[in-house]
Coordinates of C-alpha atoms in Angstrom, one line a residue:
M354 CA 18.3 81.6 177.0
A355 CA 21.4 82.4 174.9
F356 CA 21.4 85.2 172.4
A357 CA 23.6 85.4 169.3
A358 CA 26.3 87.9 169.5
S359 CA 26.0 91.0 167.3
P360 CA 28.5 91.6 164.5
K361 CA 30.1 94.4 166.6
Q362 CA 30.4 92.0 169.6
E363 CA 32.0 89.3 167.5
H364 CA 34.4 91.9 166.1
D365 CA 35.3 93.2 169.6
A366 CA 36.0 89.6 170.7
I367 CA 38.4 89.0 167.7
V368 CA 40.1 92.3 168.4
K369 CA 40.5 91.5 172.1
T370 CA 42.3 88.3 171.1
I371 CA 44.6 90.1 168.7
S372 CA 45.3 92.7 171.3
S373 CA 46.3 90.0 173.8
Q374 CA 48.8 88.6 171.2
V375 CA 50.3 92.0 170.7
Q376 CA 50.6 92.6 174.5
L377 CA 52.5 89.4 174.8
F378 CA 55.1 90.4 172.2
H379 CA 55.3 93.8 173.8
K380 CA 56.0 92.4 177.3
R381 CA 58.7 90.2 175.8
G382 CA 60.2 93.2 174.0
E383 CA 60.0 91.3 170.7
K384 CA 59.1 92.7 167.2
F385 CA 56.3 91.1 165.3
R386 CA 54.7 91.2 161.8
I387 CA 51.1 91.1 160.8
K388 CA 49.7 88.0 159.0
H389 CA 46.7 89.1 156.9
G390 CA 46.1 85.9 155.0
S391 CA 46.6 87.5 151.5
T392 CA 48.7 90.1 149.8
N393 CA 49.0 92.0 146.5
S394 CA 52.5 93.1 147.2
T395 CA 55.3 92.2 144.8
R396 CA 58.0 92.6 147.5
S397 CA 59.7 89.5 149.0
T398 CA 58.1 88.8 152.4
A399 CA 59.7 87.3 155.4
S400 CA 58.9 83.7 155.9
K401 CA 61.2 82.9 158.9
G402 CA 60.4 83.6 162.5
R403 CA 57.4 82.9 164.8
N404 CA 56.4 86.4 165.7
F405 CA 53.2 87.0 163.7
V406 CA 49.9 88.5 164.7
D407 CA 47.1 86.8 162.9
T408 CA 44.4 89.2 161.7
S409 CA 42.9 86.9 159.0
K410 CA 39.5 86.6 160.7
L411 CA 38.7 90.3 160.3
T412 CA 36.6 89.7 157.1
H413 CA 33.2 91.1 158.0
I414 CA 31.2 94.2 157.1
L415 CA 29.5 95.4 160.3
E416 CA 27.0 98.0 159.0
C417 CA 26.1 100.4 156.3
D418 CA 24.6 103.8 157.3
Q419 CA 22.6 105.0 154.2
Q420 CA 21.9 108.4 155.7
R421 CA 25.5 109.2 156.5
K422 CA 26.7 107.3 153.4
T423 CA 29.3 105.3 155.4
C424 CA 30.2 101.7 155.9
L425 CA 31.9 100.1 158.9
V426 CA 34.3 97.4 157.6
E427 CA 36.9 95.1 159.1
A428 CA 40.4 95.4 157.7
N429 CA 40.5 92.1 155.6
V430 CA 37.3 92.7 153.6
P431 CA 38.2 92.5 149.9
M432 CA 37.0 95.1 147.5
D433 CA 34.6 92.9 145.6
Q434 CA 32.8 91.9 148.8
L435 CA 32.6 95.5 149.9
V436 CA 31.2 96.7 146.5
S437 CA 28.7 93.9 146.3
F438 CA 27.4 94.8 149.8
T439 CA 27.3 98.6 149.3
L440 CA 25.5 98.3 145.9
T441 CA 22.6 96.6 147.7
H442 CA 22.2 100.0 149.4
G443 CA 22.6 102.0 146.2
L444 CA 26.1 103.2 147.3
V445 CA 29.7 102.6 146.2
P446 CA 33.1 103.7 147.6
P447 CA 34.5 106.7 145.9
V448 CA 37.8 104.9 145.3
V449 CA 37.7 101.2 144.4
M450 CA 41.0 99.3 143.8
E451 CA 40.8 97.6 140.4
F452 CA 41.9 94.3 141.8
P453 CA 38.9 92.7 143.6
G454 CA 41.1 90.9 146.2
I455 CA 42.8 94.0 147.6
T456 CA 41.5 94.5 151.1
V457 CA 40.3 97.8 152.7
G458 CA 43.0 97.5 155.3
G459 CA 45.6 96.9 152.6
G460 CA 44.3 99.9 150.6
F461 CA 44.7 102.1 153.7
S462 CA 48.0 100.9 155.0
G463 CA 49.5 100.6 151.5
T464 CA 49.2 103.1 148.7
S465 CA 46.1 102.7 146.5
A466 CA 45.3 105.1 143.7
E467 CA 42.7 104.4 141.0
S468 CA 40.9 106.1 138.1
S469 CA 38.8 108.1 140.5
S470 CA 41.8 109.4 142.4
F471 CA 42.1 112.6 140.3
K472 CA 38.9 113.6 142.2
H473 CA 39.0 111.8 145.5
G474 CA 42.7 111.2 146.1
F475 CA 44.2 108.0 147.5
F476 CA 42.0 105.4 149.0
D477 CA 43.0 106.4 152.5
Q478 CA 41.6 109.9 151.9
T479 CA 38.1 108.4 151.7
I480 CA 38.4 106.9 155.2
N481 CA 36.6 108.7 158.1
S482 CA 38.1 106.8 161.0
I483 CA 40.1 103.7 161.9
E484 CA 40.4 101.4 164.9
M485 CA 44.0 100.4 165.7
I486 CA 45.8 98.1 168.1
L487 CA 48.9 99.9 169.2
A488 CA 52.2 98.0 169.7
N489 CA 51.5 97.7 173.5
G490 CA 48.1 96.2 172.9
D491 CA 46.0 99.3 173.5
I492 CA 42.9 99.7 171.3
V493 CA 42.4 103.2 170.0
T494 CA 40.3 105.1 167.5
C495 CA 41.9 107.6 165.0
S496 CA 40.1 110.2 162.9
E497 CA 40.2 113.9 162.1
E498 CA 39.0 114.6 165.7
V499 CA 41.0 112.1 167.8
N500 CA 44.6 110.9 167.4
T501 CA 44.7 112.9 164.2
D502 CA 48.5 112.6 163.8
L503 CA 48.3 108.8 163.9
F504 CA 45.3 108.8 161.6
H505 CA 47.3 110.6 158.9
G506 CA 50.6 108.8 159.7
A507 CA 49.2 105.3 159.5
A508 CA 48.0 105.9 155.9
G509 CA 50.5 104.3 153.6
A510 CA 52.8 103.3 156.6
M511 CA 52.5 99.5 155.8
G512 CA 51.2 98.6 159.2
T513 CA 54.3 99.8 161.0
L514 CA 52.5 102.1 163.5
G515 CA 49.9 99.6 164.7
V516 CA 47.4 97.0 163.6
V517 CA 44.4 98.4 161.7
T518 CA 41.3 96.4 162.5
L519 CA 38.3 98.4 161.5
L520 CA 37.6 101.3 159.1
E521 CA 34.7 103.6 158.5
I522 CA 34.6 104.2 154.7
Q523 CA 32.9 107.0 152.9
L524 CA 30.3 106.1 150.2
M525 CA 28.6 107.9 147.4
P526 CA 25.5 107.3 145.3
A527 CA 26.0 104.6 142.7
M528 CA 24.6 104.3 139.2
P529 CA 24.4 101.0 137.3
Y530 CA 26.5 101.9 134.3
V531 CA 29.7 103.8 133.4
R532 CA 29.7 105.6 130.1
T533 CA 33.3 104.9 129.1
T534 CA 34.9 107.0 126.3
Y535 CA 38.2 106.2 124.5
H536 CA 40.0 109.3 123.3
P537 CA 42.8 108.5 120.8
I538 CA 46.2 109.9 121.6
K539 CA 49.2 110.3 119.2
S540 CA 52.0 111.4 121.5
I541 CA 53.2 111.5 125.1
P542 CA 52.8 115.3 125.4
A543 CA 49.2 115.0 124.1
A544 CA 48.4 112.4 126.7
V545 CA 49.8 114.4 129.6
E546 CA 48.1 117.6 128.3
L547 CA 44.7 115.9 127.9
L548 CA 44.9 114.1 131.3
S549 CA 45.8 117.4 133.0
K550 CA 42.9 119.2 131.3
Q551 CA 40.3 116.4 131.9
S552 CA 41.3 116.1 135.6
L553 CA 39.8 119.6 136.1
D554 CA 36.4 118.5 134.8
P555 CA 34.0 118.1 137.8
S556 CA 31.5 116.1 135.8
L557 CA 33.9 113.2 135.3
D558 CA 33.8 110.2 137.7
Y559 CA 36.8 108.3 136.3
L560 CA 39.9 109.2 134.3
E561 CA 43.0 107.3 133.2
G562 CA 45.3 106.8 130.3
I563 CA 47.2 104.0 128.5
M564 CA 50.2 104.6 126.3
Y565 CA 50.8 101.6 124.0
S566 CA 53.8 103.2 122.4
P567 CA 55.3 106.7 122.2
T568 CA 52.9 107.5 119.3
S569 CA 49.7 105.6 120.3
G570 CA 47.6 105.7 123.3
A571 CA 44.2 106.3 124.9
V572 CA 42.8 108.7 127.4
I573 CA 39.7 107.0 128.9
T574 CA 37.0 109.0 130.7
G575 CA 34.1 107.6 132.7
H576 CA 30.7 109.0 133.8
M577 CA 28.3 107.0 136.0
I578 CA 24.9 107.0 134.3
D579 CA 21.3 105.6 134.7
P580 CA 19.8 104.5 132.4
P581 CA 22.1 104.0 129.4
P582 CA 20.9 105.4 126.1
S583 CA 18.7 103.0 124.1
T584 CA 21.3 103.0 121.3
A585 CA 24.2 102.4 123.7
R586 CA 26.7 99.5 123.3
I587 CA 26.8 97.4 126.5
Q588 CA 30.3 96.1 127.1
T589 CA 31.5 93.8 129.9
F590 CA 35.0 92.7 130.9
N591 CA 34.4 89.7 133.3
S592 CA 33.3 86.8 131.1
P593 CA 35.8 84.5 129.5
T594 CA 34.5 85.6 126.1
D595 CA 35.0 89.3 126.9
P596 CA 38.1 91.2 125.8
W597 CA 40.7 92.2 128.3
F598 CA 40.1 95.9 129.0
Y599 CA 43.5 97.3 127.8
L600 CA 43.1 95.4 124.5
H601 CA 39.6 96.6 124.1
A602 CA 40.7 100.2 124.6
Q603 CA 43.4 99.8 122.0
W604 CA 40.9 98.4 119.6
A605 CA 38.5 101.3 120.2
V606 CA 41.1 104.0 119.4
R607 CA 42.4 102.1 116.4
R608 CA 38.8 101.6 115.1
R609 CA 38.1 105.3 115.4
R610 CA 41.2 106.2 113.4
R611 CA 40.2 103.8 110.6
S612 CA 36.5 104.9 110.4
P613 CA 35.7 105.2 106.7
C614 CA 32.6 107.3 107.4
L615 CA 34.2 110.4 108.8
P616 CA 37.6 112.0 108.7
F617 CA 39.7 111.4 111.8
Q618 CA 39.5 114.9 113.2
S619 CA 35.7 115.0 113.1
S620 CA 34.8 111.5 114.0
P621 CA 33.6 111.1 117.6
P622 CA 35.5 108.8 120.0
I623 CA 34.1 105.4 120.6
T624 CA 31.9 105.1 123.8
D625 CA 30.7 102.0 125.7
C626 CA 28.3 101.6 128.5
V627 CA 29.9 99.3 131.1
P628 CA 28.0 97.8 134.1
L629 CA 29.5 99.5 137.2
T630 CA 31.1 96.4 138.8
S631 CA 32.5 95.3 135.5
Y632 CA 34.1 98.7 135.1
L633 CA 35.4 98.9 138.6
F634 CA 37.2 95.5 138.2
R635 CA 37.9 95.8 134.5
Y636 CA 41.6 95.0 135.0
D637 CA 40.9 91.8 137.1
R638 CA 41.4 89.6 134.0
G639 CA 44.9 90.0 132.9
A640 CA 46.1 92.1 135.9
F641 CA 46.1 95.2 133.7
W642 CA 48.4 93.5 131.1
A643 CA 51.0 91.8 133.4
A644 CA 49.4 88.4 132.9
S645 CA 50.2 88.6 129.2
Y646 CA 53.9 88.0 130.1
A647 CA 52.9 84.4 131.2
F648 CA 52.1 83.6 127.5
S649 CA 55.5 84.8 126.3
Y650 CA 57.3 83.0 129.2
F651 CA 55.7 79.7 128.2
K652 CA 56.0 80.5 124.5
T653 CA 52.2 80.2 124.1
P654 CA 50.3 82.2 121.4
F655 CA 48.5 85.2 122.9
N656 CA 45.1 85.5 121.3
R657 CA 41.5 85.5 122.2
H658 CA 41.3 81.7 122.0
T659 CA 44.2 81.1 124.4
R660 CA 43.0 83.9 126.7
R661 CA 39.6 82.2 126.9
L662 CA 41.2 78.8 127.5
F663 CA 43.3 80.0 130.4
D664 CA 40.8 82.5 131.7
S665 CA 40.5 81.1 135.2
L666 CA 44.3 81.4 135.7
M667 CA 44.2 85.1 134.5
K668 CA 42.3 86.5 137.5
T669 CA 44.4 88.7 139.8
R670 CA 43.9 86.6 142.9
V671 CA 45.2 83.5 141.0
T672 CA 48.0 85.3 139.1
Y673 CA 49.4 86.8 142.4
K674 CA 49.4 83.3 143.9
A675 CA 51.4 82.0 140.9
L676 CA 53.7 85.0 140.9
D677 CA 54.4 84.7 144.6
A678 CA 55.2 80.9 144.4
S679 CA 57.3 81.2 141.3
H680 CA 59.5 84.1 142.4
L681 CA 59.2 85.4 138.9
A682 CA 58.3 88.9 140.2
Q683 CA 62.0 89.3 140.8
R684 CA 62.6 89.4 137.1
Y685 CA 60.1 92.0 136.2
V686 CA 60.0 95.8 136.7
L687 CA 56.8 96.3 138.7
Q688 CA 56.7 99.9 139.8
D689 CA 54.0 102.5 140.4
T690 CA 55.6 105.9 140.2
S691 CA 54.1 109.3 140.7
V692 CA 55.5 112.6 139.3
P693 CA 54.4 116.2 139.1
F694 CA 52.4 116.9 135.9
A695 CA 55.0 119.5 134.8
R696 CA 57.7 116.8 134.7
A697 CA 55.7 113.9 133.5
E698 CA 56.7 114.1 129.9
N699 CA 60.3 114.2 130.9
F700 CA 59.9 111.2 133.1
I701 CA 57.9 109.1 130.6
N702 CA 60.5 109.8 127.9
Y703 CA 63.1 108.6 130.3
T704 CA 61.3 105.3 131.0
A705 CA 60.9 104.8 127.2
R706 CA 64.6 105.1 126.7
R707 CA 65.7 103.2 129.7
F708 CA 63.2 100.3 129.8
D709 CA 61.2 100.4 126.5
I710 CA 58.3 98.8 128.5
W711 CA 54.8 99.3 126.9
P712 CA 52.0 99.8 127.7
L713 CA 52.3 102.4 130.5
W714 CA 49.4 103.2 132.8
L715 CA 48.7 106.9 133.4
C716 CA 46.5 107.9 136.3
P717 CA 46.1 111.5 137.6
L718 CA 46.2 111.9 141.4
K719 CA 44.9 114.4 143.8
P720 CA 47.9 115.2 146.1
T721 CA 48.1 114.0 149.7
P722 CA 48.8 116.7 152.4
H723 CA 52.4 116.5 153.7
P724 CA 53.8 114.9 155.8
T725 CA 52.9 111.5 154.4
I726 CA 54.3 108.1 153.3
N727 CA 52.2 108.2 150.2
P728 CA 53.9 109.6 147.0
F729 CA 54.0 113.4 147.1
P730 CA 55.8 116.2 145.3
A731 CA 59.2 116.6 146.8
S732 CA 60.1 119.8 148.6
G733 CA 60.5 122.7 146.1
H734 CA 58.4 120.9 143.5
G735 CA 55.0 122.3 144.5
A736 CA 53.4 120.6 147.6
S737 CA 49.9 120.9 146.3
E738 CA 50.6 120.1 142.7
P739 CA 48.6 117.2 141.2
L740 CA 50.6 114.1 140.3
L741 CA 50.5 111.7 137.5
N742 CA 50.9 108.0 138.3
V743 CA 53.0 106.1 135.8
G744 CA 52.6 102.4 136.1
I745 CA 55.7 100.5 134.7
W746 CA 55.1 96.8 134.6
G747 CA 57.2 94.6 132.3
P748 CA 60.3 92.4 132.0
G749 CA 63.7 93.7 133.2
P750 CA 67.3 92.8 132.4
K751 CA 68.1 89.1 133.0
R752 CA 71.4 89.6 134.8
R753 CA 70.8 90.4 138.5
E754 CA 73.3 93.2 138.6
D755 CA 71.7 94.9 135.6
F756 CA 68.2 94.5 137.0
V757 CA 69.2 96.2 140.3
F758 CA 71.1 98.9 138.4
V759 CA 68.1 99.9 136.3
N760 CA 65.7 99.9 139.3
R761 CA 68.1 102.1 141.3
H762 CA 68.5 104.4 138.3
L763 CA 64.7 104.7 138.2
E764 CA 64.5 105.6 141.8
A765 CA 67.2 108.2 141.3
K766 CA 65.3 109.7 138.4
L767 CA 62.2 109.9 140.5
T768 CA 64.0 111.8 143.1
E769 CA 65.5 114.1 140.4
V770 CA 62.0 115.0 139.0
G771 CA 60.5 115.4 142.5
G772 CA 58.4 112.3 142.4
G773 CA 57.8 109.2 144.5
K774 CA 56.8 105.5 144.3
A775 CA 54.3 103.2 145.9
L776 CA 56.0 101.0 148.5
Y777 CA 54.0 97.9 147.8
A778 CA 56.6 97.3 145.1
R779 CA 60.2 96.3 145.6
T780 CA 62.6 99.1 146.6
Y781 CA 66.3 99.4 146.2
Y782 CA 67.0 102.5 148.2
T783 CA 69.8 102.5 150.8
E784 CA 68.5 103.5 154.2
E785 CA 70.2 107.0 153.8
E786 CA 68.5 107.4 150.4
F787 CA 65.1 106.4 151.7
W788 CA 65.1 108.9 154.6
R789 CA 66.2 111.7 152.3
I790 CA 62.9 111.2 150.6
Y791 CA 60.6 110.6 153.6
D792 CA 60.3 112.7 156.8
R793 CA 62.2 110.5 159.3
E794 CA 61.8 113.0 162.2
W795 CA 58.0 113.0 161.8
Y796 CA 57.8 109.2 161.3
D797 CA 60.1 108.4 164.3
A798 CA 58.2 110.8 166.5
L799 CA 55.0 109.0 165.7
R800 CA 56.6 105.6 166.5
E801 CA 57.9 107.0 169.8
K802 CA 54.6 108.7 170.8
Y803 CA 52.5 105.6 170.1
G804 CA 55.0 103.0 171.3
A805 CA 55.6 101.5 167.8
T806 CA 59.3 101.1 168.1
S807 CA 58.8 97.4 168.9
M808 CA 57.4 96.9 165.4
P809 CA 59.5 96.8 162.2
S810 CA 60.0 100.2 160.7
I811 CA 58.7 101.0 157.2
Y812 CA 62.3 100.8 155.9
D813 CA 62.6 97.4 157.6
K814 CA 59.6 96.2 155.6
V815 CA 60.6 97.5 152.2
K816 CA 64.4 97.2 152.2
P817 CA 65.9 94.7 149.7
S818 CA 68.0 92.6 152.1
E819 CA 65.6 89.7 152.4
E820 CA 65.3 89.4 148.6
E821 CA 69.1 89.3 148.4
E822 CA 69.2 86.5 150.9
A823 CA 66.5 84.6 148.9
K824 CA 68.7 85.0 145.8
K825 CA 71.3 82.8 147.5
S826 CA 69.0 79.9 148.4
F827 CA 69.0 76.6 146.4
R828 CA 65.3 76.8 145.9
H829 CA 65.6 80.3 144.4
L830 CA 68.3 79.0 142.0
V831 CA 66.1 76.1 140.9
L832 CA 63.0 78.3 140.4
G833 CA 65.1 80.6 138.3
L834 CA 65.5 77.8 135.7
R835 CA 63.0 78.3 132.9
P836 CA 60.3 76.9 132.9
L837 CA 60.6 75.3 136.4
G838 CA 59.7 78.5 138.2
G839 CA 56.7 79.2 136.0
L840 CA 55.5 75.6 136.2
Y841 CA 55.8 75.6 140.0
G842 CA 53.8 78.8 140.1
V843 CA 51.1 77.4 137.9
L844 CA 50.9 74.3 140.1
A845 CA 50.6 76.4 143.2
A846 CA 47.8 78.4 141.6
L847 CA 45.9 75.3 140.4
R848 CA 46.0 73.9 144.0
S849 CA 44.8 77.2 145.6
D850 CA 41.5 78.2 146.9
E851 CA 41.8 81.3 144.7
Y852 CA 41.7 79.2 141.6
R853 CA 38.7 77.2 142.8
Q854 CA 36.9 80.5 143.5
S855 CA 37.9 81.8 140.0
R856 CA 36.4 78.7 138.4
A857 CA 33.2 79.0 140.5
E858 CA 32.7 82.7 139.8
R859 CA 33.0 82.9 136.0
G860 CA 30.9 85.7 134.7
K861 CA 30.0 86.9 138.2
W862 CA 30.3 90.6 137.4
I863 CA 28.1 90.7 134.3
H864 CA 25.3 92.4 136.4

């Protein structure tokens, strides 16, 4: 009589197959890359070569331990699947990436900071342990108790120290609603000051800011609650008829200022009660506000009617599919930067002068212990000082030379103020500049100790040379002709599984 394999047995069989692939490349002395099946990176990725290790089958949740408040999850499980599962147990991850298609492995191996990161840190700081396949094919466990140096080093290292296959994630009690309050802001200094102050409030669960201009913004606070007050306004952000979150926040602070009932100084800020999953994935429609640039690219009116009409194309899984196919990411500044709070005002003023890109996303961060690949205060700038993430997402200069210049200028400014950047985005550092920022001696020692020298280094993965080669190709030149690139991206999105899923799941996150 045959018995069905347990989820752990099925996982072990998949990992054994991956391990065999890795061993084969190791014996040949060949470097390889990891094929996940999806990405939220805006960097150009290598498409040539045959040396790929396929981990796309690692898409299962193995177990949830309600007593320990942990969940055992394979690396390619997306955040919406994870949250949906944990909520059936009354639990939720402390840090949930706002794009539902980001995977737990991507959140660990990349850099993921969200509106709860002022309290819990980067996503990788909520991981208890990981299972990894080393570059020689060995399967190891890493945690605070075993292989501790690799456990910390692999966080943010972009998969360059081994293949992450399984993660044990911390969970916390969930409540069904988030009381979301929109505090009006009139200046950049006021935003930085209020975010710094609110980040010290232990009662808060979520905290972020949006600056719409140098003189208008919102600091947004969130408390998980159950039940909502009987008079509470219930607001969702997942239905085609719902507003995009950033536009709703802008409406909320403007409405408060114009309240005819009370003077501005005494009128309370507007508060909504948002269903938890709708809050966690509030930026899925519109990809924060990056998808709004598609309307200007195609010279299409940007209003609630057109947003509703094209709603299924505005989900992040679909927009990333279109962005990747069109190569249009190479025309936009898409950078997540992190700076010490004491220098945040200086840095934001700099971005306003240099780029004039609005809105900006502001997210306080609990610092990561050094050494790390994640953004951290540079030496001499306060190693334990909290950081402020500044998300800069908007159109850049049209001329290639000018585009590279402003991005390199941005990286130089970050170094000047003691900040760093998330490496999921495109980088323009020379190798010498890169290793002046990150601890090469520490990183190379880890690669040597765990036999990872046969894998591409982190600089190999983020360096701009592949993008420069793509720039010379005929296909790149054709896609650079407006609107051919955009139309090709839309066609790729319409033919994708992600689009079909978006059509099928309209309104999924209402409850």
